[in-house]
Short mmCIF file of C-alpha atoms in Angstrom, two decimals:
data_model
loop_
_atom_site.label_atom_id
_atom_site.label_comp_id
_atom_site.label_asym_id
_atom_site.label_seq_id
_atom_site.Cartn_x
_atom_site.Cartn_y
_atom_site.Cartn_z
CA MET A 73 -39.64 -25.29 58.11
CA TYR A 74 -35.83 -25.68 57.96
CA LYS A 75 -35.89 -25.70 54.14
CA ILE A 76 -37.99 -22.52 54.11
CA ASN A 77 -35.53 -20.74 56.44
CA LEU A 78 -32.59 -21.94 54.33
CA MET A 79 -34.18 -20.65 51.14
CA TYR A 80 -34.97 -17.35 52.85
CA GLN A 81 -31.35 -16.98 53.99
CA GLN A 82 -30.02 -17.76 50.53
CA LYS A 83 -32.40 -15.26 48.98
CA GLN A 84 -31.35 -12.67 51.54
CA ARG A 85 -27.66 -13.23 50.74
CA ILE A 86 -28.32 -12.82 47.03
CA ILE A 87 -30.17 -9.56 47.62
CA LEU A 88 -27.43 -8.26 49.94
CA GLY A 89 -24.77 -9.21 47.40
CA PHE A 90 -26.65 -7.47 44.63
CA VAL A 91 -27.10 -4.33 46.75
CA ALA A 92 -23.40 -4.31 47.64
CA LEU A 93 -22.45 -4.71 43.97
CA LEU A 94 -24.88 -1.94 42.97
CA PHE A 95 -23.46 0.34 45.67
CA LEU A 96 -19.88 -0.23 44.44
CA THR A 97 -20.95 0.39 40.84
CA ILE A 98 -22.55 3.70 41.77
CA ILE A 99 -19.51 4.79 43.79
CA PHE A 100 -17.09 3.95 40.99
CA SER A 101 -19.35 5.63 38.41
CA LEU A 102 -19.49 8.82 40.47
CA TYR A 103 -15.71 8.68 40.95
CA TYR A 104 -15.07 8.52 37.20
CA VAL A 105 -17.41 11.45 36.57
CA TRP A 106 -14.77 13.74 38.13
CA HIS A 107 -11.72 11.47 37.73
CA LYS A 108 -11.88 10.31 34.13
CA PRO A 109 -9.67 7.30 33.27
CA PHE A 110 -8.54 9.10 30.11
CA VAL A 111 -9.22 12.39 28.38
CA THR A 112 -10.20 12.96 24.77
CA ILE A 113 -6.66 13.54 23.55
CA GLU A 114 -5.57 10.20 25.04
CA ALA A 115 -8.45 8.40 23.32
CA VAL A 116 -7.47 10.03 20.02
CA ARG A 117 -3.86 8.98 20.57
CA PHE A 118 -4.95 5.37 21.20
CA VAL A 119 -7.00 5.28 17.98
CA ARG A 120 -4.08 6.85 16.09
CA SER A 121 -1.69 4.21 17.43
CA PHE A 122 -4.05 1.47 16.27
CA TRP A 123 -4.22 3.12 12.83
CA GLN A 124 -0.43 3.31 12.64
CA PHE A 125 -0.08 -0.34 13.64
CA ALA A 126 -2.62 -1.38 11.00
CA SER A 127 -0.87 0.69 8.32
CA ALA A 128 2.49 -0.91 9.11
CA LEU A 129 0.87 -4.35 9.05
CA CYS A 130 -0.49 -3.67 5.55
CA ILE A 131 3.01 -2.84 4.30
CA LEU A 132 4.39 -5.94 6.01
CA ALA A 133 1.80 -8.20 4.36
CA LEU A 134 2.24 -6.53 0.96
CA GLY A 135 5.99 -7.18 0.98
CA GLY A 136 5.38 -10.80 1.89
CA GLY A 137 2.83 -11.15 -0.90
CA ILE A 138 5.14 -9.66 -3.55
CA GLY A 139 7.96 -11.98 -2.53
CA ARG A 140 5.67 -15.02 -2.49
CA ARG A 141 4.62 -14.47 -6.09
CA LEU A 142 8.20 -14.13 -7.32
CA ALA A 143 10.04 -16.75 -5.25
CA ARG A 144 9.78 -20.52 -5.21
CA ASN A 145 8.61 -22.49 -2.19
CA VAL A 146 11.88 -24.24 -1.46
CA LEU A 147 12.31 -23.50 2.27
CA PRO A 148 10.48 -24.57 5.45
CA GLY A 149 7.28 -22.66 6.14
CA VAL A 150 8.35 -20.15 8.78
CA THR A 151 11.77 -19.52 7.21
CA GLN A 152 10.11 -19.01 3.86
CA LEU A 153 7.96 -16.24 5.34
CA ALA A 154 11.01 -14.15 6.16
CA VAL A 155 12.81 -14.86 2.86
CA HIS A 156 9.75 -14.03 0.76
CA ALA A 157 9.20 -10.85 2.73
CA GLY A 158 12.83 -9.76 2.36
CA LEU A 159 12.61 -10.13 -1.42
CA GLY A 160 9.27 -8.34 -1.51
CA TYR A 161 10.49 -5.40 0.58
CA GLY A 162 13.47 -4.89 -1.73
CA ILE A 163 11.19 -4.69 -4.75
CA LEU A 164 8.65 -2.53 -2.92
CA GLY A 165 11.42 -0.13 -1.90
CA ILE A 166 12.52 0.27 -5.51
CA ILE A 167 8.91 0.93 -6.55
CA ILE A 168 8.56 3.65 -3.89
CA LEU A 169 11.90 5.16 -4.95
CA ALA A 170 10.78 5.40 -8.57
CA ILE A 171 7.31 6.77 -7.79
CA GLY A 172 8.62 9.21 -5.19
CA THR A 173 11.27 10.52 -7.56
CA PHE A 174 9.09 11.00 -10.62
CA PHE A 175 5.58 11.52 -9.19
CA GLY A 176 6.12 12.72 -5.62
CA VAL A 177 5.45 11.69 -2.03
CA ASN A 178 2.14 12.42 -0.26
CA SER A 179 -0.47 10.59 1.78
CA ILE A 180 -3.06 10.27 -0.98
CA LEU A 181 -0.57 8.81 -3.45
CA ALA A 182 0.79 6.46 -0.77
CA TRP A 183 -2.65 5.03 -0.05
CA ILE A 184 -3.40 4.64 -3.75
CA ILE A 185 -0.14 2.73 -4.25
CA LEU A 186 -0.72 0.53 -1.20
CA LEU A 187 -4.31 -0.40 -2.03
CA LEU A 188 -3.52 -0.91 -5.72
CA LEU A 189 -0.61 -3.25 -4.99
CA ILE A 190 -2.57 -5.17 -2.34
CA GLY A 191 -5.31 -5.64 -4.93
CA VAL A 192 -2.82 -6.94 -7.51
CA PHE A 193 -1.12 -9.33 -5.06
CA TRP A 194 -4.19 -10.13 -2.97
CA ARG A 195 -3.98 -13.92 -3.28
CA GLU A 196 -0.30 -13.97 -2.36
CA VAL A 197 -0.84 -11.54 0.53
CA ARG A 198 -3.58 -13.73 1.95
CA SER A 199 -1.47 -16.87 1.47
CA TRP A 200 1.52 -15.23 3.16
CA LEU A 201 -0.54 -14.12 6.15
CA SER A 202 -2.09 -17.58 6.55
CA SER A 203 1.40 -19.10 6.64
CA LEU A 204 2.12 -17.25 9.88
CA SER A 205 0.09 -19.95 11.63
CA GLU A 206 2.90 -22.43 10.87
CA PHE A 207 4.81 -20.92 13.78
CA GLN A 208 2.43 -22.92 15.99
CA ILE A 209 4.26 -26.09 14.90
CA ILE A 210 7.42 -24.89 16.65
CA TRP A 211 5.41 -23.97 19.74
CA LYS A 212 3.67 -27.35 19.95
CA GLU A 213 6.96 -29.25 19.75
CA SER A 214 8.78 -26.97 22.19
CA THR A 215 9.89 -28.05 25.64
CA GLN A 216 8.91 -26.15 28.77
CA TRP A 217 12.29 -24.41 28.67
CA GLY A 218 11.64 -23.20 25.13
CA ARG A 219 8.16 -21.98 25.96
CA TRP A 220 9.49 -19.94 28.88
CA ILE A 221 11.88 -18.25 26.45
CA ALA A 222 8.92 -17.59 24.16
CA VAL A 223 6.95 -15.99 26.99
CA GLY A 224 9.88 -13.77 27.94
CA LEU A 225 10.41 -12.83 24.31
CA ALA A 226 6.72 -11.94 23.93
CA PHE A 227 7.01 -9.63 26.96
CA ILE A 228 10.09 -7.92 25.50
CA LEU A 229 8.38 -7.48 22.13
CA MET A 230 5.30 -5.94 23.74
CA MET A 231 7.47 -3.43 25.59
CA THR A 232 9.41 -2.53 22.46
CA LEU A 233 6.16 -2.18 20.49
CA MET A 234 5.07 0.53 22.91
CA VAL A 235 8.40 2.27 22.34
CA ALA A 236 7.89 2.05 18.57
CA LEU A 237 4.41 3.57 18.81
CA ALA A 238 5.68 6.44 21.00
CA PRO A 239 7.24 9.61 19.53
CA PRO A 240 10.85 8.88 18.44
CA LEU A 241 13.68 9.76 20.82
CA LYS A 242 16.63 7.63 19.68
CA PHE A 243 19.64 9.14 17.89
CA ASP A 244 19.42 7.12 14.67
CA ALA A 245 15.70 7.77 14.31
CA LEU A 246 16.02 11.51 14.84
CA VAL A 247 19.15 11.93 12.72
CA TYR A 248 18.25 9.96 9.59
CA HIS A 249 16.04 6.85 9.77
CA LEU A 250 12.85 8.82 10.41
CA THR A 251 14.16 12.27 9.48
CA LEU A 252 14.69 11.35 5.82
CA PRO A 253 11.17 9.95 5.28
CA HIS A 254 9.68 12.94 7.11
CA PHE A 255 11.71 15.31 4.92
CA TYR A 256 10.61 13.51 1.76
CA LYS A 257 7.01 13.92 2.83
CA LEU A 258 7.47 17.60 3.67
CA VAL A 259 9.02 18.49 0.31
CA GLY A 260 6.67 16.15 -1.55
CA GLU A 261 9.33 14.16 -3.39
CA ILE A 262 12.48 12.10 -2.97
CA GLU A 263 15.49 14.30 -3.54
CA TYR A 264 19.11 14.76 -2.55
CA THR A 265 19.65 16.22 0.93
CA PRO A 266 23.17 17.72 1.11
CA TRP A 267 22.64 18.88 4.70
CA LEU A 268 22.32 15.29 5.94
CA ILE A 269 25.56 13.31 5.74
CA TYR A 270 23.72 10.00 6.19
CA TRP A 271 21.76 10.43 2.96
CA GLY A 272 24.28 8.23 1.12
CA MET A 273 23.45 5.17 3.21
CA PRO A 274 21.30 2.42 1.57
CA GLN A 275 17.86 3.83 0.85
CA ILE A 276 15.73 0.68 0.49
CA GLY A 277 14.76 0.68 4.14
CA GLU A 278 14.16 4.42 4.05
CA MET A 279 11.76 3.93 1.14
CA LEU A 280 9.64 1.57 3.25
CA TYR A 281 9.74 4.08 6.09
CA THR A 282 8.76 6.81 3.64
CA LEU A 283 5.69 4.83 2.59
CA ALA A 284 4.73 4.19 6.22
CA THR A 285 5.30 7.85 7.16
CA ALA A 286 3.14 9.03 4.27
CA LEU A 287 0.40 6.62 5.33
CA ALA A 288 0.23 7.29 9.06
CA GLY A 289 3.20 9.24 10.41
CA VAL A 290 6.72 8.49 11.65
CA GLU A 291 5.43 6.21 14.41
CA ALA A 292 4.03 3.91 11.71
CA ALA A 293 7.53 3.74 10.21
CA ALA A 294 9.03 2.82 13.59
CA THR A 295 6.32 0.20 14.06
CA LEU A 296 7.13 -1.25 10.65
CA GLY A 297 10.75 -1.54 11.75
CA TRP A 298 9.55 -3.40 14.85
CA MET A 299 7.53 -5.79 12.68
CA LEU A 300 10.53 -6.47 10.47
CA GLY A 301 12.46 -7.40 13.60
CA VAL A 302 9.73 -9.82 14.65
CA LEU A 303 9.77 -11.32 11.17
CA ALA A 304 13.54 -11.80 11.40
CA ILE A 305 13.03 -13.63 14.70
CA PHE A 306 10.47 -15.89 13.01
CA GLY A 307 12.94 -16.60 10.21
CA VAL A 308 15.79 -17.52 12.57
CA ALA A 309 13.50 -19.71 14.68
CA GLY A 310 12.14 -21.51 11.60
CA TYR A 311 15.57 -22.12 10.10
CA LEU A 312 17.06 -23.51 13.33
CA TYR A 313 13.96 -25.60 13.99
CA ASP A 314 14.24 -27.24 10.58
CA ARG A 315 18.00 -27.82 10.87
CA ILE A 316 18.39 -28.81 14.52
CA GLY A 317 15.14 -28.75 16.49
CA SER A 318 12.84 -26.64 18.63
CA THR A 319 15.26 -26.31 21.55
CA ALA A 320 17.97 -24.91 19.27
CA ALA A 321 15.40 -22.61 17.68
CA TRP A 322 14.56 -20.95 20.99
CA ALA A 323 18.22 -20.81 22.03
CA GLY A 324 19.07 -19.08 18.75
CA VAL A 325 16.23 -16.60 19.16
CA ALA A 326 17.33 -15.87 22.73
CA ALA A 327 20.90 -15.25 21.54
CA LEU A 328 19.64 -12.96 18.76
CA THR A 329 17.48 -10.82 21.03
CA ALA A 330 19.97 -10.68 23.92
CA GLY A 331 22.22 -8.26 22.04
CA PHE A 332 22.12 -4.54 22.76
CA THR A 333 21.73 -3.35 19.18
#
């Protein structure tokens, strides 16, 4: 008799719990009918941000793949990622400069160039991307102190990624870094801009931003700049880890990212 009552009580609690959960679900559903968590324009903006991030990532991987084919593997894994990418971005910038000067700048041409080059360097691009996993070696050998730095750094990078994906507001971005690529896209070619005194500054970086802007807008260019910063952090961490150790690697990364600029 006691077992029957106990089973009945347990069954009753399950039913009551289910009813309570169903009641809360209905209430929340009715609430969101009139108080939507996001409107259509916000959903479109979220999808656009994802598209911009993916476009910047394609450029990042392409530069790494170009550099991997041309350079020797003479450095530690993580450091080599940054060095290969730096070489690849220089060459990619020159390619964009030549094409933009003689053939023009537009979204269709940018996507053709990107997909064509990824196809040519596909093996190297895939190899470069797979090498990113070597950063786990530094993490596994890190002390608790180093891992806390890594967690704080990850938080900072997530915050700055949101800034990169937002419409540009900073002086340098509005004056030349993103203004030049946007102008090139508007006029459809890379040309001299006498009204902008900063045009004479090195154009390699602007060529990469021009490609990103043509692919997915100025926010994609800013996101590419963010990714290059992350890659530089990887390179510093890998170099210091190989030379001194994991503790020095995280200390060096902390020193690098603690600066204002």
